Structures are given as structure tokens and as C-alpha cells.
Short mmCIF file of C-alpha atoms in Angstrom, two decimals:
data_model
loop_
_atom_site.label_atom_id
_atom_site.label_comp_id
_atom_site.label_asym_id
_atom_site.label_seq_id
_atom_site.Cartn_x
_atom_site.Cartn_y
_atom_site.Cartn_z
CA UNK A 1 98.85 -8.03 -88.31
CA UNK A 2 102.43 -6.88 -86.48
CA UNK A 3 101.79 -7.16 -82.68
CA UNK A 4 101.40 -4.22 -80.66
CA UNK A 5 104.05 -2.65 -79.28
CA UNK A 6 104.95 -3.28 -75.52
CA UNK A 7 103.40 0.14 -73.73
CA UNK A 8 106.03 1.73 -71.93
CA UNK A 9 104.55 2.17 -68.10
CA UNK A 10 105.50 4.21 -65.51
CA UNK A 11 104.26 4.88 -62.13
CA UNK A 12 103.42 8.19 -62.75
CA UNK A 13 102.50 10.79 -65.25
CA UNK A 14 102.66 14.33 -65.18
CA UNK A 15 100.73 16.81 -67.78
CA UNK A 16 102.22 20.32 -67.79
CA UNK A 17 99.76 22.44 -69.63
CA UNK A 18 98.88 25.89 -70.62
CA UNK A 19 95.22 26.32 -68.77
CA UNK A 20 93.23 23.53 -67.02
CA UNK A 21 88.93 23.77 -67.21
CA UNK A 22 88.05 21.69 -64.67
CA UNK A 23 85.15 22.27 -66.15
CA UNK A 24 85.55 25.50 -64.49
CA UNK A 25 89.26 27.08 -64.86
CA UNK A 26 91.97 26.64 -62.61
CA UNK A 27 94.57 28.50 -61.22
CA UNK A 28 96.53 25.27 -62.12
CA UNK A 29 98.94 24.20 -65.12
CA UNK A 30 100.09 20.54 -63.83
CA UNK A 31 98.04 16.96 -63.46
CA UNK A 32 99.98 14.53 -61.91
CA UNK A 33 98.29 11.34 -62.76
CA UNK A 34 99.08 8.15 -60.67
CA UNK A 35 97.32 4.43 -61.05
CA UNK A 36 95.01 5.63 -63.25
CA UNK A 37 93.62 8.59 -60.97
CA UNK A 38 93.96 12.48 -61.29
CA UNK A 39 96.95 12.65 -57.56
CA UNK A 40 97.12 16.23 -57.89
CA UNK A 41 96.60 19.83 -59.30
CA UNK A 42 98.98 22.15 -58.85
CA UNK A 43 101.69 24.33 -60.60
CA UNK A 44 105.30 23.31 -61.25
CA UNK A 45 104.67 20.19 -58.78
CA UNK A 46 107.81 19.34 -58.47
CA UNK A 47 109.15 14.97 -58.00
CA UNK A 48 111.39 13.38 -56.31
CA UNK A 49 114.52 12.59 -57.83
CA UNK A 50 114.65 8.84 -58.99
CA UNK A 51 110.98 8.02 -58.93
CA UNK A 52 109.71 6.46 -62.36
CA UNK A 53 107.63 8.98 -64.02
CA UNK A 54 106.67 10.35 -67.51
CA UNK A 55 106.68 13.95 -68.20
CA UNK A 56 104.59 15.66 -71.15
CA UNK A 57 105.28 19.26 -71.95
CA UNK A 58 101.89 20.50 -73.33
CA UNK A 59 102.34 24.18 -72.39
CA UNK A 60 100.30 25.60 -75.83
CA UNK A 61 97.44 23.24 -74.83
CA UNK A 62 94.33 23.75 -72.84
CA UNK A 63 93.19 20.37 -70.84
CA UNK A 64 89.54 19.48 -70.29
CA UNK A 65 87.60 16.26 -69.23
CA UNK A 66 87.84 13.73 -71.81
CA UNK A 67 84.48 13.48 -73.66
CA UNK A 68 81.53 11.41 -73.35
CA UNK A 69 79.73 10.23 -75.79
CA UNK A 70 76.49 8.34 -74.37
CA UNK A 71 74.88 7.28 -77.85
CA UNK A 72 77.57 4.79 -80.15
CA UNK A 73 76.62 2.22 -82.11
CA UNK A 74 79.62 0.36 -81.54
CA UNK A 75 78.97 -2.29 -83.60
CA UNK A 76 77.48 -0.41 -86.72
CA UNK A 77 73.85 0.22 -86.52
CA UNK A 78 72.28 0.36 -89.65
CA UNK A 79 70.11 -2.53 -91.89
CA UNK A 80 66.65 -0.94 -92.34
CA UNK A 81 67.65 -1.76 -96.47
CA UNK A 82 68.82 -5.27 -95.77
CA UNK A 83 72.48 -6.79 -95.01
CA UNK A 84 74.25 -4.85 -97.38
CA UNK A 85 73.43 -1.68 -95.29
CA UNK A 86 75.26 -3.10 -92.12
CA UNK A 87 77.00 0.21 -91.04
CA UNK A 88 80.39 -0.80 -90.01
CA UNK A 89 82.05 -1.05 -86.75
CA UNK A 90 83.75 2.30 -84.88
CA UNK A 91 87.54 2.04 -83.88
CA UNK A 92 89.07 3.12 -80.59
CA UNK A 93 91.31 5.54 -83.02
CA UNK A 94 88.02 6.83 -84.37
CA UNK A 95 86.77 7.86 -80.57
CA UNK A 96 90.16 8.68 -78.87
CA UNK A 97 90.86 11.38 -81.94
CA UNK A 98 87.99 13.47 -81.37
CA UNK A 99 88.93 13.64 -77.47
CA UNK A 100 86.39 11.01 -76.51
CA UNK A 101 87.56 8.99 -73.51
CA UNK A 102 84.16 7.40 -72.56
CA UNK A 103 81.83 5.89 -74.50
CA UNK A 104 78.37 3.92 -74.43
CA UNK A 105 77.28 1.48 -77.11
CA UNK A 106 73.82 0.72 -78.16
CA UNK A 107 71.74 -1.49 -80.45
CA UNK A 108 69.39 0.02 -82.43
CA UNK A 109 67.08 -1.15 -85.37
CA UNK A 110 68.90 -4.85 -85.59
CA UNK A 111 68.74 -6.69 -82.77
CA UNK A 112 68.83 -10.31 -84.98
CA UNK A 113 72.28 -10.06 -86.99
CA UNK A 114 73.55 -8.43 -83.92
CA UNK A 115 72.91 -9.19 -80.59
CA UNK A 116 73.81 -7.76 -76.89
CA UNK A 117 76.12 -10.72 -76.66
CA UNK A 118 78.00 -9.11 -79.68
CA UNK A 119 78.06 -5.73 -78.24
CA UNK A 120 79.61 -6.57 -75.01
CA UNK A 121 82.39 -8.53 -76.78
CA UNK A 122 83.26 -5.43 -78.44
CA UNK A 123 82.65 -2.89 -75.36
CA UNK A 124 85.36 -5.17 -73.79
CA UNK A 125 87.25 -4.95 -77.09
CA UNK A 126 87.10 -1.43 -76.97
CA UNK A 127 88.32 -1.55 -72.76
CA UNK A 128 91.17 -3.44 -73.90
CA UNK A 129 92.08 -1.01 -76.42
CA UNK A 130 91.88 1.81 -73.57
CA UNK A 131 88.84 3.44 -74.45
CA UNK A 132 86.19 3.52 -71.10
CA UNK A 133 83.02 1.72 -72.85
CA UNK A 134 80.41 0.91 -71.54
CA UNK A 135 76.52 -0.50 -72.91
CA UNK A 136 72.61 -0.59 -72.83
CA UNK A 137 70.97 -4.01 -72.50
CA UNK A 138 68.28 -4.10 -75.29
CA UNK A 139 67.54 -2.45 -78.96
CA UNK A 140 64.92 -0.70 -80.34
CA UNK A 141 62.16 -3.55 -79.67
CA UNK A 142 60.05 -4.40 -76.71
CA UNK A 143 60.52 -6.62 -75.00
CA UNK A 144 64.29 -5.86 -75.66
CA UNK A 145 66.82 -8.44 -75.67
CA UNK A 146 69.51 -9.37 -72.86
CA UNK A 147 72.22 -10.80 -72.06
CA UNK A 148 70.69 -12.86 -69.08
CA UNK A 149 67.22 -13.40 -69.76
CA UNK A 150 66.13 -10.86 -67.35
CA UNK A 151 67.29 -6.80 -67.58
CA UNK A 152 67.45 -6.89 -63.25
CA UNK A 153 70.00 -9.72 -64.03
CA UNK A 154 72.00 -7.60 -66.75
CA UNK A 155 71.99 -4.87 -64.39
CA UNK A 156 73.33 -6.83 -61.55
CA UNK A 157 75.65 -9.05 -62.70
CA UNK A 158 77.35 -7.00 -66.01
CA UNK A 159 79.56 -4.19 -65.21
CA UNK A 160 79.34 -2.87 -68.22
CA UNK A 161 75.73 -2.59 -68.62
CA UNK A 162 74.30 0.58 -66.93
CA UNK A 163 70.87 1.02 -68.70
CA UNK A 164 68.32 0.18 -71.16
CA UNK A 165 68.23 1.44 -74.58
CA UNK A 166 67.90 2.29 -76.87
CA UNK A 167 63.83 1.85 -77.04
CA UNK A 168 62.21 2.91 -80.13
CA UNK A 169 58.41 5.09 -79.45
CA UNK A 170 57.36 7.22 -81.92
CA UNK A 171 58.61 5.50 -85.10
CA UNK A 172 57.83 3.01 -87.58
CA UNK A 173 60.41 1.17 -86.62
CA UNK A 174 59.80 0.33 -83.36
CA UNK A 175 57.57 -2.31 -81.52
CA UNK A 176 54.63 0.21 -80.85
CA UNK A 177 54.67 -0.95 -77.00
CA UNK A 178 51.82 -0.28 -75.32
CA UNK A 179 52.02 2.13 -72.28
CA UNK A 180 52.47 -0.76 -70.04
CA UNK A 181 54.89 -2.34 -71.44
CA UNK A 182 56.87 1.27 -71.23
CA UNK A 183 56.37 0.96 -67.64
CA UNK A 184 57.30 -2.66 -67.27
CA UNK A 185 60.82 -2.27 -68.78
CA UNK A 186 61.54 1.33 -67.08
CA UNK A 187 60.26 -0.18 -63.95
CA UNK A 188 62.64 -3.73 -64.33
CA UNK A 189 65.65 -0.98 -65.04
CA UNK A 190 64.92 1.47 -62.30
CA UNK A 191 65.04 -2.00 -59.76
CA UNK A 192 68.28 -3.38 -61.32
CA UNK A 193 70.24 -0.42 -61.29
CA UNK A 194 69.25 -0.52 -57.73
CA UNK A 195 70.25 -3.86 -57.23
CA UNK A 196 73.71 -3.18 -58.47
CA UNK A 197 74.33 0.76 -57.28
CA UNK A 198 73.81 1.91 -60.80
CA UNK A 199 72.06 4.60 -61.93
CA UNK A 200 70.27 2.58 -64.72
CA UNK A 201 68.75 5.30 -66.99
CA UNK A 202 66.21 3.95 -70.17
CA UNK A 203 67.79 5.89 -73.31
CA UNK A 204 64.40 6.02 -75.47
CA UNK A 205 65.07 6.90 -79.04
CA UNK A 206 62.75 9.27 -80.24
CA UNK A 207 60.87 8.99 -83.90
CA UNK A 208 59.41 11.41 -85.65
CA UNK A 209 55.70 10.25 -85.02
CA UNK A 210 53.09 12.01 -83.75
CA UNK A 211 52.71 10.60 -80.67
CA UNK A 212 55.92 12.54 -79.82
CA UNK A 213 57.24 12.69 -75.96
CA UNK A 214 53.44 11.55 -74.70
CA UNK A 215 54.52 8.05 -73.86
CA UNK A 216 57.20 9.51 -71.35
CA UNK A 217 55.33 12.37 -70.23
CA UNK A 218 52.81 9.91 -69.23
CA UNK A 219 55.49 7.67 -67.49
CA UNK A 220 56.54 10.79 -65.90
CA UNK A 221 53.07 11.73 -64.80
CA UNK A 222 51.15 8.88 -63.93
CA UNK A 223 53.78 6.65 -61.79
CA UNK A 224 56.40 7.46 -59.32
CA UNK A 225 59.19 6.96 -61.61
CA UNK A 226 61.65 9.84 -61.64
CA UNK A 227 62.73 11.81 -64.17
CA UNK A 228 66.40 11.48 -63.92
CA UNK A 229 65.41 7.29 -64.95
CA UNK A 230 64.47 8.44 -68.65
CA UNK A 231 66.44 10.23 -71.35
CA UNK A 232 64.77 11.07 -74.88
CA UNK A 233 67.50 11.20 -77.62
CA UNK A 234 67.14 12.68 -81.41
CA UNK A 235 64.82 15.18 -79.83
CA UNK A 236 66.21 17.64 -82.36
CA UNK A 237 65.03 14.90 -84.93
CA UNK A 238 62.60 18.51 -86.67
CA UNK A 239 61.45 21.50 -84.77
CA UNK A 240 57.93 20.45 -83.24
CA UNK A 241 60.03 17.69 -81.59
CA UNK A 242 62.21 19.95 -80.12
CA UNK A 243 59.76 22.41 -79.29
CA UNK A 244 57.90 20.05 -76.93
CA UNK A 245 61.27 18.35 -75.66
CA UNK A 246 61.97 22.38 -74.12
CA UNK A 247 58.65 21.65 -72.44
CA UNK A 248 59.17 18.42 -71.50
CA UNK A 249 62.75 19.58 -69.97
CA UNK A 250 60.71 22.43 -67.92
CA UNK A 251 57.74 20.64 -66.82
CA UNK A 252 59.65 17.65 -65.42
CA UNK A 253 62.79 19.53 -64.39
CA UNK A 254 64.09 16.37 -66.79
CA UNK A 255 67.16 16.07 -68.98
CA UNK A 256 67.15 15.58 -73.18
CA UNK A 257 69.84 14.34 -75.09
CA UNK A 258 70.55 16.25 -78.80
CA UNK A 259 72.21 14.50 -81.46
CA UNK A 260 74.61 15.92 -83.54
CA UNK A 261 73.44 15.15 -86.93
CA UNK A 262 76.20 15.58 -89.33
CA UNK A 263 73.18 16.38 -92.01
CA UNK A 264 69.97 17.66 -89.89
CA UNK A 265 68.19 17.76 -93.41
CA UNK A 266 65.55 20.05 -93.97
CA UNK A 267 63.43 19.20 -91.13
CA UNK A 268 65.99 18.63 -88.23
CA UNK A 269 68.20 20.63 -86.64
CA UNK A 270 72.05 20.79 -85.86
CA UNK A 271 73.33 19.87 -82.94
CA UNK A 272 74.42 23.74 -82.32
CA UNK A 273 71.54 25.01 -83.72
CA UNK A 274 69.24 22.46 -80.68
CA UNK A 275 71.13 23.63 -77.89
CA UNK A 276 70.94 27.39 -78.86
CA UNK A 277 67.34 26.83 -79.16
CA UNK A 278 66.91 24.98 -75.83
CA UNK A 279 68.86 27.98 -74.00
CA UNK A 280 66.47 30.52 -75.78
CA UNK A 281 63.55 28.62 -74.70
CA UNK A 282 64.83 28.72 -70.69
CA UNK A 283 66.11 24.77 -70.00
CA UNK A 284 69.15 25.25 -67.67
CA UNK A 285 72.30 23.99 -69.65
CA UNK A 286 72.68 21.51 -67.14
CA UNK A 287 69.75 19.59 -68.79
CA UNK A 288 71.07 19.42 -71.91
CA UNK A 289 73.41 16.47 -72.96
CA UNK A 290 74.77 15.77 -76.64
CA UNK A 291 75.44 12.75 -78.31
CA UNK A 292 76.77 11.64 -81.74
CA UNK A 293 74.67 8.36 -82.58
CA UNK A 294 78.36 7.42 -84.62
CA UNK A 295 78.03 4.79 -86.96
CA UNK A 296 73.92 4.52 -86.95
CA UNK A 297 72.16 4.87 -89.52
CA UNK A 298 70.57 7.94 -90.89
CA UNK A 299 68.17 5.57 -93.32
CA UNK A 300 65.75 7.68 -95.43
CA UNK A 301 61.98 6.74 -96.47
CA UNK A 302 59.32 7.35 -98.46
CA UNK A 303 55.82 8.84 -97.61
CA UNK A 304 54.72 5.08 -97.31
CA UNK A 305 57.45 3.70 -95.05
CA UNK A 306 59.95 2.61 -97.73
CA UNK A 307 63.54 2.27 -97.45
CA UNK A 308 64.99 4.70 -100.18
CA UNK A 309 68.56 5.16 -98.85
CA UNK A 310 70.84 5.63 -95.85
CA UNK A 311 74.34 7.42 -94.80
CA UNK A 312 76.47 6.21 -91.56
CA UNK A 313 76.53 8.63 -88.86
CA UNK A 314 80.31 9.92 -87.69
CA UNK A 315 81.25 11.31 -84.50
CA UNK A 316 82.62 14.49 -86.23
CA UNK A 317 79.62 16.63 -85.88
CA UNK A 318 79.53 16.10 -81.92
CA UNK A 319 82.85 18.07 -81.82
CA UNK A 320 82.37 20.70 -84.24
CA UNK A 321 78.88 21.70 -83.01
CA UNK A 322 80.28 21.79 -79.41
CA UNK A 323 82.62 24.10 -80.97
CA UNK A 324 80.91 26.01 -82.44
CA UNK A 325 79.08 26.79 -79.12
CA UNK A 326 81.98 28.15 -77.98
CA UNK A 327 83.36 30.05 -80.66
CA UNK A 328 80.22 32.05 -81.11
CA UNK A 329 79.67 32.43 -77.37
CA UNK A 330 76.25 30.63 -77.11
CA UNK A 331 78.19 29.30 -74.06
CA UNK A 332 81.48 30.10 -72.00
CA UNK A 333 83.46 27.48 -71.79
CA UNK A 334 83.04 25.61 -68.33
CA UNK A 335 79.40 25.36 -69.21
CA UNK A 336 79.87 24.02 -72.72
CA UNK A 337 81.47 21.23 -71.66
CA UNK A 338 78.79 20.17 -69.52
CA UNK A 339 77.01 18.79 -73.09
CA UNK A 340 80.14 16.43 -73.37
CA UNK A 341 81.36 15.87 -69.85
CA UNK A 342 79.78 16.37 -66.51
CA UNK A 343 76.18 16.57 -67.65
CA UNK A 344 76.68 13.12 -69.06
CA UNK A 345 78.14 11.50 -66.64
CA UNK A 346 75.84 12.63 -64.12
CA UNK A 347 72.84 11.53 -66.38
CA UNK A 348 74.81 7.96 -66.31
CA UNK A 349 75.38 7.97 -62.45
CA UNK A 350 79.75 8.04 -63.47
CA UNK A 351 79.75 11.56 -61.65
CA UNK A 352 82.00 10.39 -59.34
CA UNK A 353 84.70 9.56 -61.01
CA UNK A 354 84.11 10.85 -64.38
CA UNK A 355 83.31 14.49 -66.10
CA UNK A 356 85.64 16.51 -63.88
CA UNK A 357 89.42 16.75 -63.19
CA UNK A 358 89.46 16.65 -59.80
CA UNK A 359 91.77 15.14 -57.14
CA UNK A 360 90.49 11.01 -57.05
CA UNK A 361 88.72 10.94 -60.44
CA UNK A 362 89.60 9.02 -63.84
CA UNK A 363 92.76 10.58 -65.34
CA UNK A 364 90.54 10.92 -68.68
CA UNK A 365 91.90 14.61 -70.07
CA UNK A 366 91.72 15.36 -73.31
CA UNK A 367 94.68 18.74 -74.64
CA UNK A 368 92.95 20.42 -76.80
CA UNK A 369 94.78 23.43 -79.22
CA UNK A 370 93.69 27.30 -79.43
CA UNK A 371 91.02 26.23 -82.19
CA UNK A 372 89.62 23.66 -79.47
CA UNK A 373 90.98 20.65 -81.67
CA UNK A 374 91.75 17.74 -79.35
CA UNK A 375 95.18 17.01 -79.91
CA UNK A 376 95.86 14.34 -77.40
CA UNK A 377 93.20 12.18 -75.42
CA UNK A 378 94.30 10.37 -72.09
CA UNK A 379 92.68 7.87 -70.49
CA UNK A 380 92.70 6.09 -67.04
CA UNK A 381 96.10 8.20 -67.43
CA UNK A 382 97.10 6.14 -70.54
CA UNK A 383 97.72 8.21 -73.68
CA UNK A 384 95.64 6.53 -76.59
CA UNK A 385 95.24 9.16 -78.75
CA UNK A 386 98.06 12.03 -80.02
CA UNK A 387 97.81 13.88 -83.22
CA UNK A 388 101.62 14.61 -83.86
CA UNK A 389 101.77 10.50 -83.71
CA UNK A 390 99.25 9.86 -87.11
CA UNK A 391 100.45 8.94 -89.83
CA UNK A 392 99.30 10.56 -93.12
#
């Protein structure tokens, strides 16, 4: 392997651009990006003569808030048909090129060939690579595994580690916890998070059992946990699940997380086709997050449980539904990118300094071209992404 080239810094970094969404627009066409950090908005801001700075002429492109993507298997998910069905590892090219600047790895069915230990080593990988990562503590089974022993200790001691997930209800493949147990674990994440001035939300994966949402409606309903602590994902896993995740959303005044399923099948639904739905049904937009689950699996059984086959989730479908929602005008354009921006980073407690390009947040923009292709994605500032750059 040839060793990376020596990255060229400067103190500062201006973006000139055609329009800026803020995620609302802006009467502004220039981010001056210093230390990491969005230092101003303005138009033709003009710099002294002699200071060190780089200058990007993006005039044709429109920047946004870098994406976030709250649901990566970082480490491949994947092994429901044994080791040779290890899905494989994502790459900080394969975030950074679909204008994803932030992203949060999980564990999912395989907790035993792949461990929390693992997945930190390569959320750090990913950091030094210039991708924002981040991870759950846990995996589909209860009681989930840790880094520490303890989830309050993960919490508190790991930077990295904002929540729990992702915990399995409603499948076959998860533990079956009991109600309790539910309780126990949201409970231990709710006090860590406090413990460490996280938000410290428990990403449940959602199967499609019968038993549905009932195990966090009843969270929701018979403690004093809030609702802002949980997040169901795959709730557009077929239509009765989505159906009650609209109520859900209502009753609880509580936020669900679709997943872009590159293949819904014939009982699931697109990611476009779940928020559309959602809208119709009355949850406010700002409840509505969506996630790719890139580099899962999407395992298929039998009637009796039986592994028959499997694909590897990619993070394509995330981008092309959320375009889609634009181009058909299911949503104008500052609220669209709630799904990918500011309504997940306020569901992860990064609101305030992620979501938004705003004077003292992350420089994490992503330029994205009239057909809403991202074309370049920054981070902290720090270009890691540009299309006119790949080879091929």
C-alpha cells in the first residue's frame, strides 16, 4: 500500500457556492470555514491579503448539511447463513460519496465473530479517515454486550458511544426479552447518557412479528421514560408495521426511523414510498428520520425460520429515495433534509453542532449538483470526498 499523501492544510477555507440550505435557504453564497467550524456566512466575504487560506469555486453547486446516517453496520452485519455470509466492511469513500459526513455504527445479528471492541476500532478507523463516526454499545441480544462490562460505564467513559442498539423485539432473531429486561437496559441508557451529557437514545430494531411496537408502547406507557429515549427502525419493514408506527409517532408525539431498503420486496416499502405515507397519515416531518442499514444484511427465510438467502444492504437507496422526495415535491427542500440532517442529529442529542450550517457548528457541507448528486462532501472543513477527483 503507497502511503497517503501529506494533506495540504491551511488555516482557512472558503466555499463560494451557488445557493446555501441551511436547511432553510440563505441569502448567502460563501462559508468560510476555520478550525474545523462554519466562521461565517456571507457573500463575497472578502480576506486579508497574505493570510493562508484555500479557496473553492463551487458557484453551479447548491451546499447543504452533510448527511447523517444513524443506522451503519460498519463492520458488515450479516451471518444469519453462517461465516461465509459475513457482509463486508463499509469504506470512508463509500460514505463520503453519497454526501454522508456523519455516521453511526451498529452490531446487529453477530455479536460473537464481532464484538463492540471491534466496532470501536473501526469507528476510530473511520475518524481517522475523516468521516464523524460514532457507535451503539450492544447488538441485537439482551443483555447486549459492552465494552466495559456495564452500558452506564460505556456511556460515561467512551466518546464515541452515544446509545444502545441495536435491540432486536419482534423477530426471530432476537433474545425475546421479557418486558423487564426492555426496561432494565433503556433505563441503564437513559442514566448513562446522563452521566456523560449524552443524549443516549436505545435504537430498537424492529422485526416483523406480531408483537409489533407493543413492547415500546408499553415502555412508553407504563414508566416515566420519555419518548425522545427510544427510536424504532425498519418500521417500514411491510405496511401493518408502518401503519401502527404512524400511530405510535402520534400517540407519543415520538420519532421513527425508515430504512431505505434498496429492495422493499413485496411486503415492505421504499424508503420514499414510508415517508410519503407517514406525511399522509399526519406525523409532522420532524418525526421522521431515515437511515440506510449499509452493509446489513437483508437475509431471507422460509415459513419455518430457515435461512434461504441474503443480499448486503448499500447506502445508495438512502440518497435516491431522499431524492426522490424532492423531485416529486412530497417535500420542499429545507424540510427534506430534516430525514438526513437536523432531525437526526437532534434524535442523537449532536444538534448543536451538527445538522445545520450555522455560525459555530461542524464545517460538515456536502455541494450537491442541479440533479441533487453530492459532488463534494466536507467534513470538520476537510474535503474527503470530490467527484471530479475518482478515478474510473
Amino acid at each position: 500500500m503507497m502511503p497517503a499523501e501529506p494533506r495540504e492544510d491551511r488555516l482557512l477555507t472558503l466555499l463560494r457556492v451557488g445557493s446555501i440550505f441551511a436547511p432553510e435557504p440563505l441569502e448567502a453564497t460563501d462559508i468560510l470555514i476555520a478550525d474545523g467550524r462554519i466562521a461565517a456566512l456571507g457573500r463575497d466575504i472578502a480576506i486579508p491579503t497574505g493570510w493562508s487560506i484555500q479557496v473553492v469555486e463551487a458557484r453551479h453547486l447548491i451546499a447543504v448539511p452533510a448527511f447523517i446516517d444513524q443506522h451503519v453496520h460498519v463492520t458488515g452485519g450479516g451471518g444469519e447463513g453462517g461465516c461465509g455470509t459475513r457482509c463486508p466492511e463499509i469504506t470512508a469513500h463509500e460514505i463520503a460519496s453519497m454526501g454522508i459526513g456523519t455516521v453511526v455504527g451498529v452490531l446487529g445479528t453477530d455479536s460473537i465473530s464481532r464484538s463492540p471492541a471491534d466496532l470501536l476500532a473501526k469507528v476510530r478507523g473511520l475518524g481517522a479517515e475523516g468521516i464523524s463516526a460514532f457507535m451503539y454499545t450492544g447488538a441485537y441480544r439482551v443483555p447486549p454486550p459492552t465494552l466495559t462490562g456495564d452500558i452506564q460505564r460505556d456511556l460515561a467513559w467512551i466518546p464515541e458511544v452515544i446509545g444502545l442498539g441495536e435491540i432486536a423485539i419482534s423477530d426471530h432473531r432476537s433474545s425475546q426479552p421479557r418486558q423487564d429486561e426492555i426496561e432494565r437496559i433503556v433505563s441503564d441508557t437513559r442514566i448513562g447518557a446522563m452521566l456523560a451529557d449524552k443524549r443516549g437514545i436505545c435504537h430498537f430494531h424492529i422485526g416483523d412479528g406480531k408483537r409489533g411496537l407493543e413492547p415500546l408502547r408499553r415502555l412508553l406507557s407504563e414508566t416515566e421514560i420519555p419518548a425522545d429515549q427510544v427510536i424504532p427502525t425498519h418500521v417500514n419493514r411491510n405496511h401493518s408495521l408502518l401503519e401502527e408506527a404512524a400511530d405510535y409517532a402520534l400517540t407519543f408525539n415520538a420519532s421513527v426511523d425508515v430504512t431505505a431498503f434498496d429492495d422493499a420486496g413485496d411486503d415492505g416499502l421504499t424508503g420514499f414510498d414510508a415517508v410519503s405515507r407517514l406525511l399522509a397519515r399526519g406525523v409532522p416531518v420532524a418525526r421522521i428520520t431515515m437511515s440506510s442499514d449499509c452493509n446489513g444484511s437483508l437475509p431471507e427465510f422460509d415459513a419455518q425460520g430457515a435461512y434461504i438467502g441474503m443480499r448486503v444492504a448499500r447506502n445508495t437507496a438512502l440518497i435516491a429515495d431522499w431524492q426522490r422526495l424532492v423531485r416529486e415535491g412530497v417535500l420542499p427542500m429545507e424540510q427534506a433534509l430534516g430525514l438526513l440532517s437536523g432531525n437526526v442529529a437532534r434524535v442523537l442529542g449532536l444538534h448543536d453542532r451538527k445538522g445545520r450550517l450555522a455560525i459555530g457548528f461542524d464545517a460538515d457541507v456536502t455541494l450537491l449538483d442541479s440533479e441533487l448528486q453530492p459532488q463534494q462532501t466536507f467534513v470538520a472543513g476537510q474535503c474527503i470526498y470530490d467527484s471530479s477527483k475518482v478515478e474510473g
